[in-house]
Every structure is written in structure tokens, then in C-alpha cells.
XYZ file of C-alpha atoms in Angstrom:
692
model
C 148.912 142.631 64.383
C 150.066 140.794 67.524
C 147.969 139.101 70.172
C 146.299 141.575 72.416
C 148.774 142.584 75.302
C 148.164 142.838 78.955
C 147.945 146.459 79.720
C 149.011 147.943 83.118
C 148.241 151.605 83.881
C 150.320 153.420 86.518
C 148.259 156.495 87.433
C 148.475 159.152 90.132
C 148.804 162.832 90.577
C 151.836 164.769 89.617
C 154.949 164.105 91.632
C 153.651 160.724 92.862
C 156.697 159.061 91.398
C 154.775 157.215 88.551
C 157.512 157.496 85.957
C 160.207 155.978 88.165
C 157.837 153.221 89.240
C 156.754 152.427 85.670
C 160.294 152.458 84.373
C 161.466 150.037 87.090
C 158.596 147.679 86.683
C 159.213 147.604 82.933
C 162.838 146.712 83.680
C 162.048 143.905 85.997
C 159.278 142.409 83.918
C 161.604 142.267 80.802
C 163.422 139.550 82.450
C 160.863 137.161 81.154
C 158.854 138.835 78.439
C 158.671 141.900 76.062
C 157.462 145.070 77.577
C 156.222 148.245 75.910
C 156.239 151.603 77.821
C 154.256 154.735 77.083
C 154.362 158.125 79.045
C 151.317 160.270 78.888
C 153.363 163.399 79.397
C 154.530 162.966 75.749
C 150.979 163.548 74.462
C 149.329 166.238 76.714
C 148.675 169.372 74.303
C 150.161 171.847 76.782
C 149.669 172.974 80.350
C 145.908 173.204 80.008
C 145.758 169.834 78.047
C 144.962 167.234 80.727
C 141.477 166.396 79.419
C 142.464 166.594 75.746
C 145.499 164.602 76.473
C 143.520 161.821 78.034
C 141.202 161.790 75.020
C 144.191 161.764 72.511
C 145.812 158.905 74.555
C 142.749 156.720 74.750
C 141.902 157.269 70.966
C 145.342 157.082 69.407
C 147.387 155.021 71.733
C 145.443 152.751 74.027
C 142.831 151.639 71.585
C 145.083 150.234 69.003
C 147.504 148.751 71.555
C 144.575 146.923 73.198
C 143.943 145.260 69.800
C 147.640 144.291 69.447
C 148.209 146.943 66.882
C 150.893 149.657 66.599
C 149.969 152.890 67.928
C 150.763 155.963 65.799
C 150.478 159.301 67.777
C 151.508 162.953 67.668
C 153.865 164.087 70.356
C 153.687 167.399 72.056
C 156.617 169.850 71.686
C 156.819 171.492 75.157
C 159.418 174.043 74.046
C 157.571 175.305 70.954
C 154.057 174.676 72.612
C 152.690 172.979 69.572
C 152.333 169.465 68.068
C 155.716 167.780 67.704
C 156.853 164.685 65.646
C 154.934 161.517 64.831
C 155.688 158.546 66.915
C 154.832 154.909 67.095
C 154.479 152.613 70.175
C 154.666 149.023 69.391
C 152.495 146.313 71.093
C 154.181 143.790 73.385
C 153.232 140.982 75.713
C 152.865 143.622 78.532
C 152.259 147.362 77.847
C 152.654 149.911 80.699
C 150.998 153.260 80.348
C 152.056 155.919 82.716
C 150.930 159.315 83.642
C 148.148 161.408 85.029
C 144.957 159.963 83.585
C 146.372 156.796 82.472
C 143.457 155.020 84.176
C 140.758 157.544 83.354
C 137.280 156.315 83.005
C 137.343 156.117 79.272
C 140.634 154.140 79.439
C 139.679 151.572 82.066
C 137.721 149.208 79.907
C 140.887 148.662 77.778
C 143.077 148.043 80.809
C 143.842 144.919 82.705
C 145.241 146.399 85.890
C 145.248 149.931 87.464
C 148.146 150.837 89.833
C 147.430 154.155 91.644
C 150.475 155.882 93.153
C 150.106 158.379 95.942
C 152.265 160.527 98.044
C 151.731 163.377 100.528
C 151.093 166.828 98.690
C 154.331 168.374 99.969
C 156.377 165.355 98.871
C 154.716 165.331 95.416
C 155.435 168.972 94.745
C 159.012 168.752 95.919
C 159.564 165.644 93.795
C 157.981 167.067 90.683
C 159.901 170.339 90.795
C 163.144 168.691 91.575
C 162.733 166.628 88.356
C 161.236 169.365 86.071
C 162.652 172.421 87.808
C 161.539 175.914 86.547
C 159.740 174.529 83.656
C 156.888 173.038 85.839
C 156.865 175.456 88.680
C 154.938 178.315 87.023
C 152.244 175.907 86.036
C 151.966 173.686 89.134
C 148.703 175.268 90.455
C 146.890 175.267 86.984
C 147.745 171.705 86.473
C 146.819 170.701 89.951
C 143.469 172.386 89.412
C 142.853 170.207 86.338
C 143.746 167.070 88.345
C 141.268 168.218 91.065
C 138.501 168.710 88.578
C 139.178 165.411 86.738
C 139.381 163.343 90.111
C 136.195 165.128 91.365
C 134.194 163.405 88.724
C 136.310 160.249 88.148
C 137.247 158.244 91.245
C 140.299 156.502 89.786
C 141.791 155.645 93.193
C 138.589 153.900 94.024
C 138.844 151.850 90.867
C 142.409 150.909 91.244
C 143.467 147.321 91.525
C 146.649 148.171 93.435
C 147.455 151.365 95.468
C 150.965 152.256 96.514
C 152.229 154.729 99.054
C 155.164 155.759 97.059
C 157.789 156.758 99.614
C 160.616 157.314 97.090
C 162.802 154.814 99.118
C 163.126 152.332 96.316
C 160.689 149.741 97.905
C 157.674 150.373 95.754
C 158.648 148.269 92.646
C 159.451 145.368 94.715
C 156.237 145.649 96.688
C 154.128 146.082 93.525
C 155.665 142.996 91.869
C 154.775 140.974 94.972
C 151.163 141.702 94.489
C 150.601 142.041 90.658
C 150.506 138.280 90.163
C 147.578 138.088 92.623
C 145.402 140.020 90.214
C 143.440 137.497 88.127
C 143.845 139.284 84.842
C 147.550 139.253 85.248
C 148.199 135.834 86.778
C 148.649 133.895 83.509
C 151.111 136.415 82.118
C 153.146 136.666 85.383
C 153.276 132.920 85.808
C 157.183 133.083 85.996
C 156.909 135.319 89.030
C 154.455 132.856 90.679
C 156.593 129.885 89.909
C 159.514 131.631 91.587
C 157.674 131.343 94.823
C 157.859 127.590 94.524
C 161.643 127.677 94.649
C 162.092 129.410 98.060
C 164.817 128.247 100.382
C 164.156 127.880 103.928
C 166.826 128.322 106.734
C 166.099 126.554 109.968
C 168.241 127.048 113.142
C 167.772 125.343 116.403
C 168.518 127.287 119.521
C 168.729 124.955 122.738
C 166.910 127.235 125.088
C 163.355 127.274 126.592
C 162.433 131.056 126.514
C 159.621 132.671 128.456
C 157.170 132.608 125.475
C 155.164 135.928 126.354
C 158.536 137.803 127.094
C 159.934 136.601 123.674
C 156.803 137.607 121.813
C 156.606 141.064 123.319
C 160.403 141.627 122.623
C 160.022 140.480 118.915
C 156.561 141.614 118.012
C 155.321 143.996 120.755
C 155.589 146.913 118.178
C 154.174 144.968 115.055
C 150.900 146.182 113.689
C 150.190 142.584 112.501
C 151.403 139.681 114.617
C 150.228 136.130 115.465
C 151.133 133.834 118.318
C 149.659 130.309 117.980
C 150.229 129.382 121.713
C 149.968 125.944 123.184
C 149.631 127.610 126.434
C 148.986 124.305 128.391
C 152.383 122.947 127.374
C 154.274 122.079 130.524
C 151.122 122.292 132.839
C 151.408 118.612 133.346
C 148.515 116.411 134.433
C 148.707 114.047 131.389
C 148.623 110.377 131.970
C 151.102 108.862 129.516
C 149.396 105.395 129.713
C 146.034 106.918 128.610
C 145.930 107.154 124.723
C 143.512 109.991 124.849
C 145.640 112.108 127.078
C 148.769 111.345 125.038
C 146.906 112.575 122.003
C 145.878 115.824 123.912
C 149.509 116.233 124.930
C 150.742 115.967 121.400
C 148.666 118.930 120.363
C 150.557 121.105 122.758
C 154.022 120.329 121.521
C 154.663 123.514 119.241
C 154.006 127.223 119.559
C 154.512 129.611 116.679
C 155.038 133.388 116.782
C 155.490 135.681 113.728
C 154.666 138.932 112.142
C 154.467 140.232 108.610
C 157.872 141.983 108.541
C 160.801 141.396 106.227
C 161.283 140.929 102.558
C 158.351 138.524 102.073
C 155.945 139.859 104.658
C 152.400 140.390 103.490
C 148.817 140.538 104.941
C 145.362 139.847 103.690
C 141.906 140.920 104.809
C 138.803 139.527 103.125
C 135.405 141.001 103.469
C 132.183 140.156 101.528
C 133.999 138.666 98.337
C 136.929 141.032 98.190
C 140.511 140.351 99.354
C 142.841 143.179 100.134
C 146.422 141.983 100.174
C 149.172 144.275 101.419
C 152.921 144.072 100.996
C 155.020 146.963 102.292
C 153.772 150.138 100.720
C 151.259 148.379 98.466
C 147.691 147.120 98.813
C 145.889 145.037 96.003
C 142.200 144.550 95.737
C 141.233 141.128 94.392
C 137.581 140.339 94.026
C 136.365 136.827 94.331
C 135.787 134.002 96.782
C 138.381 133.741 99.672
C 139.036 130.007 99.343
C 139.680 130.375 95.584
C 142.293 133.069 96.466
C 143.814 130.743 99.205
C 144.038 127.920 96.535
C 146.278 130.329 94.546
C 148.652 130.955 97.201
C 148.844 127.827 99.153
C 148.589 124.083 98.930
C 151.466 123.346 96.581
C 154.810 122.428 98.286
C 156.984 125.571 97.929
C 159.808 124.538 100.432
C 161.329 121.437 101.784
C 161.100 120.602 105.484
C 164.523 121.030 106.840
C 166.439 117.903 108.088
C 166.098 117.514 111.713
C 163.214 119.941 112.131
C 160.336 118.188 113.955
C 157.464 120.567 113.217
C 155.038 120.722 110.321
C 154.952 124.518 110.067
C 157.499 125.760 107.549
C 156.512 129.445 107.175
C 153.439 130.717 105.366
C 150.057 132.078 106.128
C 148.679 132.526 109.723
C 145.705 134.102 111.158
C 141.844 133.603 111.249
C 138.890 132.726 109.206
C 135.406 134.133 110.342
C 132.249 132.075 110.358
C 130.583 134.253 107.516
C 132.986 132.541 105.038
C 130.104 130.036 105.123
C 128.720 131.999 102.154
C 131.308 130.090 100.043
C 130.601 126.729 101.398
C 126.746 126.420 101.168
C 125.715 129.016 103.675
C 123.962 132.278 103.126
C 125.520 135.703 102.658
C 125.753 137.625 106.042
C 127.926 140.490 106.753
C 129.967 140.961 110.004
C 131.751 143.877 111.686
C 135.059 141.873 111.754
C 136.892 140.647 108.548
C 135.782 137.324 107.110
C 139.333 136.393 106.993
C 142.544 138.057 108.160
C 146.020 136.404 107.589
C 149.640 137.474 107.518
C 152.313 135.826 105.473
C 155.292 135.106 107.536
C 158.712 134.760 105.810
C 160.377 134.308 109.133
C 158.997 132.987 112.491
C 160.019 131.442 115.782
C 158.707 127.867 116.616
C 158.936 126.735 120.189
C 159.257 123.050 120.722
C 158.022 122.542 124.278
C 158.866 118.755 124.295
C 162.509 119.325 123.436
C 162.989 122.694 125.255
C 164.219 124.313 122.170
C 163.482 127.201 119.817
C 163.594 126.956 115.923
C 164.221 130.066 114.004
C 162.810 129.794 110.515
C 163.640 132.289 107.741
C 163.183 132.338 103.966
C 166.513 133.308 102.314
C 166.464 136.956 101.772
C 168.848 140.057 102.108
C 167.566 140.858 105.500
C 167.501 137.217 106.910
C 170.905 137.325 108.520
C 170.082 140.308 110.576
C 166.741 139.086 111.744
C 168.338 135.683 112.632
C 171.008 137.436 114.842
C 168.577 139.681 116.551
C 166.069 136.832 117.197
C 168.748 134.524 118.406
C 169.786 137.137 121.041
C 165.959 137.684 121.902
C 165.554 133.962 122.569
C 168.570 133.796 124.825
C 167.395 136.830 126.701
C 163.804 135.419 127.175
C 165.309 132.134 128.254
C 167.200 133.966 131.099
C 163.974 135.121 132.656
C 162.079 131.805 132.100
C 161.101 129.726 135.020
C 158.393 128.942 137.574
C 158.596 132.432 139.004
C 158.335 134.320 135.653
C 155.320 136.418 135.211
C 153.928 136.041 131.801
C 154.984 139.135 130.015
C 155.145 141.053 133.321
C 151.411 141.411 133.561
C 149.566 141.262 136.985
C 145.972 141.735 135.816
C 143.597 143.267 133.313
C 140.443 144.063 135.046
C 139.491 147.563 133.883
C 137.590 150.000 136.079
C 134.687 149.685 135.722
C 134.525 146.168 134.197
C 132.867 145.915 130.855
C 129.153 145.728 130.884
C 128.250 143.013 128.439
C 124.924 142.762 126.634
C 123.585 139.614 125.105
C 121.989 139.401 121.677
C 119.351 137.132 123.554
C 117.694 137.379 126.849
C 117.493 134.184 128.918
C 113.815 133.654 127.940
C 114.629 134.528 124.328
C 117.424 131.980 124.127
C 115.078 129.302 125.675
C 112.436 130.207 123.083
C 115.087 129.630 120.429
C 115.852 126.321 121.894
C 112.194 125.331 121.554
C 112.295 126.556 117.973
C 115.325 124.471 117.206
C 113.654 121.328 118.681
C 110.521 122.036 116.465
C 112.932 121.964 113.458
C 114.306 118.625 114.570
C 110.775 117.257 115.200
C 109.909 118.412 111.620
C 112.801 116.474 110.245
C 114.832 119.448 109.139
C 117.875 118.731 111.164
C 119.180 116.414 113.740
C 121.186 118.766 115.831
C 121.383 122.455 115.929
C 124.476 124.379 117.472
C 122.630 127.440 118.686
C 124.807 130.331 119.704
C 124.446 133.858 121.077
C 126.776 136.790 121.234
C 127.869 138.859 124.298
C 129.086 142.306 123.428
C 130.409 145.421 125.174
C 131.692 148.713 124.119
C 134.411 150.352 125.920
C 136.675 153.495 125.547
C 139.773 152.763 123.378
C 142.732 152.337 125.763
C 140.778 151.163 128.753
C 141.485 147.419 128.112
C 144.912 146.354 126.650
C 144.426 143.270 124.353
C 147.766 141.838 125.201
C 147.375 141.878 128.965
C 143.925 140.487 128.493
C 145.277 137.575 126.596
C 148.017 136.869 129.149
C 145.451 136.748 131.919
C 143.272 134.462 129.970
C 146.153 131.992 129.144
C 146.959 131.871 132.815
C 143.467 131.191 133.907
C 142.566 128.764 131.131
C 145.608 127.189 129.287
C 144.700 125.389 126.238
C 146.407 123.518 123.247
C 145.096 125.954 120.668
C 145.213 129.224 122.518
C 146.262 132.084 120.377
C 146.813 135.886 120.350
C 146.261 137.767 117.070
C 146.882 141.497 116.436
C 145.648 142.195 112.928
C 145.211 145.862 112.295
C 142.182 147.128 114.081
C 141.217 143.603 115.190
C 142.751 141.745 118.214
C 141.812 138.177 119.167
C 142.530 136.478 122.471
C 141.428 132.791 122.306
C 141.984 129.885 124.540
C 140.404 127.159 122.216
C 140.740 123.633 123.184
C 139.319 122.342 119.897
C 141.063 121.444 116.611
C 139.049 122.123 113.519
C 141.148 120.410 110.897
C 144.883 119.422 110.483
C 146.355 118.574 107.168
C 149.842 117.204 107.327
C 152.420 117.756 104.567
C 152.016 114.159 103.456
C 148.182 114.509 103.114
C 147.153 113.067 106.389
C 143.856 114.746 107.651
C 142.542 114.921 111.045
C 139.501 116.560 112.753
C 138.827 116.477 116.522
C 135.373 117.775 117.353
C 134.324 118.587 120.932
C 130.783 117.999 121.897
C 129.889 117.667 125.608
C 131.054 119.892 128.355
C 131.058 119.889 132.274
C 132.562 122.435 134.428
C 135.625 121.609 136.653
C 135.185 121.479 140.469
C 137.669 122.496 143.198
C 136.709 119.366 145.246
C 138.417 116.280 143.712
C 135.496 113.999 144.340
C 133.046 116.489 142.856
C 135.449 116.929 139.831
C 135.641 113.287 139.264
C 131.860 112.951 139.555
C 131.405 115.599 136.842
C 133.887 113.860 134.629
C 132.088 110.495 135.039
C 128.734 112.210 134.314
C 130.000 113.564 131.135
C 131.533 110.185 130.054
C 128.213 108.301 130.716
C 125.895 110.917 129.326
C 123.812 109.406 126.576
C 122.713 112.916 125.226
C 126.382 114.153 125.042
C 127.431 110.958 123.363
C 124.558 111.296 120.805
C 125.641 114.924 120.081
C 129.256 113.958 119.609
C 128.483 110.956 117.390
C 126.254 112.955 115.186
C 129.069 115.482 114.542
C 131.550 112.476 114.006
C 129.225 111.353 111.213
C 129.003 114.834 109.750
C 132.859 115.160 109.773
C 133.439 111.773 108.246
C 131.283 113.120 105.299
C 133.209 116.367 105.043
C 136.586 114.669 104.970
C 135.478 112.127 102.485
C 134.998 114.755 99.650
C 138.691 114.948 99.107
C 139.890 111.799 100.901
C 141.203 108.480 99.426
C 138.225 106.019 99.260
C 138.240 103.792 102.386
C 140.727 105.997 104.297
C 138.249 107.747 106.674
C 138.577 106.247 110.165
C 137.432 107.199 113.633
C 140.489 106.529 115.871
C 138.783 107.916 119.053
C 135.175 108.083 119.907
C 133.840 110.174 122.764
C 137.071 110.357 124.785
C 137.173 112.706 127.816
C 139.804 115.375 128.188
C 140.157 117.803 131.192
C 141.227 121.333 131.010
C 141.611 124.079 133.531
C 137.952 125.093 133.700
C 136.077 122.200 131.852
C 135.842 118.586 130.970
C 135.161 117.862 127.366
C 134.171 115.021 125.164
C 136.378 114.677 122.185
C 136.574 112.361 119.180
C 139.070 112.011 116.398
C 138.422 111.357 112.703
C 141.474 110.658 110.305
C 141.564 110.504 106.497
C 144.169 110.635 103.783
C 143.938 113.467 101.078
C 143.684 112.221 97.497
C 147.092 112.901 95.766
C 146.851 116.111 93.859
C 143.671 117.249 95.532
C 143.415 120.984 95.998
C 144.119 121.495 99.744
C 142.161 124.854 100.030
C 139.100 123.209 98.667
C 139.415 120.381 101.204
C 139.464 123.030 103.935
C 136.460 124.634 102.402
C 134.657 121.279 102.339
C 134.936 121.062 106.118
C 134.237 124.772 106.804
C 132.651 125.887 109.108
C 133.376 123.322 111.736
C 130.478 120.736 112.174
C 130.759 120.983 115.826
C 129.549 124.717 115.481
C 126.673 124.070 112.985
C 124.978 120.847 113.656
C 123.859 118.096 111.173
C 123.135 117.993 108.335
C 125.305 121.081 107.925
C 123.896 123.158 105.075
C 120.221 122.987 106.076
C 121.184 123.581 109.713
C 123.189 126.657 108.794
C 119.948 128.083 107.206
C 117.998 127.398 110.353
C 120.817 128.964 112.480
C 120.631 132.183 110.218
C 116.922 132.501 111.065
C 117.230 131.729 114.768
C 120.313 133.731 115.546
C 119.536 136.667 113.484
C 122.884 138.202 113.338
C 126.571 137.413 112.417
C 128.912 135.346 114.416
C 132.011 137.084 113.249
C 135.298 135.336 114.080
C 133.470 133.101 116.674
C 133.185 129.577 115.450
C 135.405 130.222 112.488
C 138.973 128.999 112.540
C 142.482 130.133 113.712
C 145.752 128.623 112.596
C 148.173 128.339 109.814
C 148.584 127.373 106.117
C 152.219 126.348 105.658
C 154.493 126.430 102.599
C 155.009 122.630 102.692
C 151.185 122.189 102.248
C 150.439 121.526 105.814
C 147.698 123.333 107.774
C 146.531 123.250 111.417
C 143.406 125.097 112.367
C 141.565 125.436 115.740
C 137.785 126.206 116.158
C 137.494 129.792 117.389
C 135.718 129.135 120.665
C 136.527 130.531 124.030
C 137.466 133.565 121.949
C 137.339 137.268 122.659
C 137.426 139.529 119.693
C 138.369 143.297 120.257
C 137.493 145.446 117.223
C 138.696 148.990 117.430
C 136.153 151.480 115.855
C 136.894 154.831 114.427
C 135.049 156.674 117.178
C 137.525 156.112 120.003
C 135.812 152.953 121.276
C 136.383 149.145 121.154
C 133.750 146.648 120.684
C 134.348 143.441 122.622
C 132.690 140.338 121.341
C 132.318 136.891 122.812
C 130.255 134.106 121.246
C 128.925 131.157 123.228
C 126.653 128.378 122.305
C 125.648 124.716 122.679
C 124.212 121.711 120.635
C 120.527 121.460 120.815
C 118.945 117.973 120.314
C 115.400 116.646 120.838
C 116.492 115.683 124.342
C 117.813 119.043 125.404
C 116.491 120.649 128.527
C 116.371 124.553 127.821
C 117.357 125.454 131.377
C 120.341 123.152 131.211
C 121.466 124.469 127.959
C 121.217 128.008 129.112
C 123.328 127.182 132.107
C 125.912 125.606 129.706
C 126.537 128.745 127.794
C 126.953 130.550 130.993
C 129.613 128.103 132.082
C 131.370 128.501 128.772
C 131.500 132.203 129.085
C 132.562 132.283 132.605
C 136.385 131.828 131.953
C 136.508 134.853 129.683
C 134.022 137.097 131.670
C 135.522 136.329 135.047
C 139.009 137.318 133.830
C 137.659 140.690 132.840
C 135.822 141.127 136.115
C 132.553 141.022 134.192
C 129.424 139.035 134.693
C 126.983 137.292 132.397
C 124.291 139.733 131.467
C 120.873 139.131 133.164
C 117.755 139.961 131.291
């Protein structure tokens, strides 16, 4: 008797390519361990024997193998239509069972992972008959009827851990092997495959050119279903005083922009909703239950590549995308569901990084068979986009986005209702339940699909309101257009941590004297300073959970930074990560951003759930990257428009706005502040703040 093996079932209807997939998986897995392979077609008792074959397989093959015992079973003689010879399948470290019914309901309790292979009906029939010829053709319909009956009562695809669209182009085995190590039941056994990811080699190539960024993104990723542009859109806008430390810090945030998709050998994407992550690679999608930050810890935080010599950036490929506010369920908040994903990321095995300070583009690619072709194509695209760059270049060629008619936004709260919630928040403060409540509301509009182009919308927003943490994300059915000025959390590859909360906002004015008065008013406001300092204290605590003792410092307190449409009060908190500390947990300890909750965080989030009475979605979550060298840089998702494509031919636009409520807050002033914050996005769309 051997130790119990790990059992992988490869199931699917006839002609889905299960046998080829299973044989190839077994061959590749044998590189590191012993693998045993069993085919159900050897045990079905005839052309009417699907149900009986499944029963025989579970009883005589799967049950003993799951105990680590040899399985003695009787084969079926397809020529003589009777029982054949006796056979034995030996246990091994990994057992792959393959065939229609391999993951049937009676088998699933004994199986560690279910792979469901699927192909279009016409492809399946052609593939099956090409393989088995005249033997199978007279029986195709009767066998298919048995499959229909079985699947009608047993939803095997719905229970699959991994589903693969088997295109018969040779890609399925590699795609499956990319995702199998993510399954918790297989991770210990597939440790060699996971370890191989820590030995990746990164190619970095500098191109001395300053391309027009929108033109380059559109050229490289305009047709990509999943693509991310972390866009320091205020780079080169000037206006920074190099003698002012606060403004030097602000300028430093705008040095790099990153653009990538999930194409190529290593490309993957993940979407997390309500405790389940769905990871896709090529033709495959894996379903992994469990908390998102636990999954993130399994794929990020350990240094997998070296930063190339001469490369000045922190991003060395990895995961990029967004985290929604509702991930707070994992960090002390309650469980609320949202229409948008709780997290959506792509893994980029190749990317372009624009260094705005040096006027250069860096091409980054993990070594792979398709890396050379991508580098050549991208090098040419950078040069082409550089040729059109300049002060007269139109960003992406767009001239405007206002649809006709403009979107009619509705607000979750009326003006009177929002003011009542402010009073309720102040009552909680008076009761000693919180010190500060970051109360938000949501503006929404439903429009016909195709009436508003997300890409053109983002280009218009970035022209109107350039920001250091602007971003454009296209992630399946969700698009995000953000002009965020606020950093949530940065973790450098050497473990340096930084948070830069914004609390305190004033509008910009066209008249210089009025604009200066507004800036001074913000700088001298006791209320705004109190808001900011409370959040600074909260973030000092958040960072301290995984920081070296004594390393938490406040290097800037209540500095004023000016952007295209607002003046804002910003502070900077720094710390040093404990050596060996789990970086994903360090991010979770700070999530969601304290500037979007209030203080103390957990009790205030509970108050916000009661007051807001609805999900925030992506708003007040985070947007950024998790790099292969252990670095991360995340912005707070504010000034952010989410576009969620529904299945009914419409798109739901969502814009969150809010402000910090203290005991000194004046309801009318707080309501005016959220109108000011919404103005930049709404006016770009030709829309107005809903009055009610």
C-alpha cells in the first residue's frame, strides 16, 4: 500500500480531446514525479454502458487507487462485445483518470481536481470519428444520448475546478499546467512547477524615444480584451517648483507609466467575486475558492526576478489591475456583494514602461519563445508613436466623448438624504463610536451599449484632469477610467513602505488671486488638518502591523498639492517592512485605504455599511501593480468612472464620491464638496449632478 495519491480527473463529452490532453499532462508531470494514467474507455461495458461503466470505474478502480492500493479491474473487449482480460492499475504520486464520467458525482469525493474539457459539437464529432472511424460512427447518437441523460442530472462542468476550451491546437496542456498549481489540493504536489516561476529571466531593453502614450497603447493593446495602462498623465505638464519638497515628491510620482495586456506565453487574468477567484490562461479557466489576499500571497511577494541593471523602475512585470472596496470582508469589514468584481488583475509577462523623466521607453519581457517577435513589434510601435508625439498630437486622435443625449445620472442619495446621513454620522461621533466617517454616495447611469466609448472617455478625462495615478483598465466586461491623485500604498522591492493619504480639498479657480486664496484657505483650515491628521494616525497603525519596530515615520504632514481641478492636502507616512513578512498580508492590513473609511477603521466600516446601504464596487478600492520583484504601487480608486457592460445591451456607469465627516462638518459644505469632486468626470461627459 502506497501513500494516497493526488487524483486528477479529465472529463468531458466524447471528442473533446480528453485522451490527448491527459496523455500530454501525464508526460509533462512525469518530469518530477511518478504518474499513473487510467482511461475509462477501457472499462465501459459496451455502447450502452456509460452508467454501468462509471459504476465499475468508481468501485474497482478509483476507490482502491484513492487509498493508495493497486486497482484490479476487468477490461471490455470491444471486438467481441464482452468482458476482456483482467488488468491492474498501480497507484502513483499522481493518478490521472480520463474519460466521459471520470468526474461523475459518485467519483468526485475521491478526486482532488476536476478538469472539464469542452469543444463545439461539430468539432467533437469530427475529432471522435477521425480517431475511431467506422467503429464509433454507428453508435454516436446513442452514446451522445447517454451523455445528455447523465449531464442532465449531474452538472459536472459546474463542479469542475478547471475548464478548458480544447481547440486542438496544442495549447491546452501548457495552459492547464499553468493553472493546476493554483488549486489548493494540488499545490503541495506541484511545488516544482511553482518553484520554476521563481527562476524566470527578465529581458529589459531601453528605447531612447518619447512616444505619444495614447497612440502607443492603442497600437499595442487596442484590440486586447484585457489591458491596463497605469498612466502618469500629469507627467510633463509642468508647474512643479523644484525647491519645494512637497512638489518634488508629487513630481516623482509621475515619472513612470506602465502599459500591458495578458497576451503571450505567460499571460493570465484573474477575477475574484465573493470568495472565489477565477484564473484564466489561454484556453483554460480555474476556479479557486478562498480569500483573495490568501491567493495573492501564493502568487506574489517572493522575489521571482532580478531588477535589470540600469533599469530605473520598480515594476518588473507581474500582476496589474484593481481591487474593489468589498474586499474589506477579508480585512475586518462585513460581506457585501457588488455588481463589479471584488478584484480583477492581469498577469503581464511583457510590458512597456515609459520613463517620462528620461524620455525613454523600456520594453520588458520574460524569456519565452514568443518574446523576440513581441520585442521587435513593440520596438517598431514605440518608434512610430514617437514620430507623432509632440505638443500638437491629439491623444489617441480623440476630439470628444459627449454622447447624445448625455447620460442622466441618478444618485443613491438625494441632497436631503445625504445631509441626514451626515447628521447620523455626527451622532455616531458624539456617541464615541468613531472619530471620522468617510461618507460616500454613488452616481449611476444606464446607457445603451456602444453609445459611450470607454477609451475616448478616458482620453477626455486625462486631458481635462491629468493626475499622477491616472489609469485606464479594460478587463472583460468592465472598463475603468480613473484620474486618481492619491497613492494608497507603495511597497518597494527593498521593503520600504509608503502611504500618502489625501484629506482636504478645494476647487481650482481661473482667477490666480482667487485660486491662491482657495489654496491658502485649505492650508490654514483647522478642520481639514484635523481630518488629515486622524487618517495619518490610522495609517501609522496600519503600516505598523508588518513594519520593523521604530521605522514608522511621518515625513510630510498636511502638505498642499495642486492639480488641474483641485487643491488637496496630502501627508506621507513611511515604514520599513519586516524581513520575511508576507507582503500580501501587509497590503491587506492597510486595505481599504483609511482615507476612504475613517477612524477607527473597522468600527467605522460597520457604520458606513449601515449609512450607505449599498456597495461601493471599485470606488475607494485600489488600482496598481504587484511586481515580480516584490514591489507594489497602488492608488486609491477615486475620481474613477466604472463602466460595467450588462448582458442586456446596456452599460452601467458608476461614479463614487464622498468626503470625511467630523463633528465640525457643516452638511451644506460637505454636500457641496461631493458635487465639486464629481464635476470633473460629469462635465467631461456633458452630464450634470442629479438634483433631487
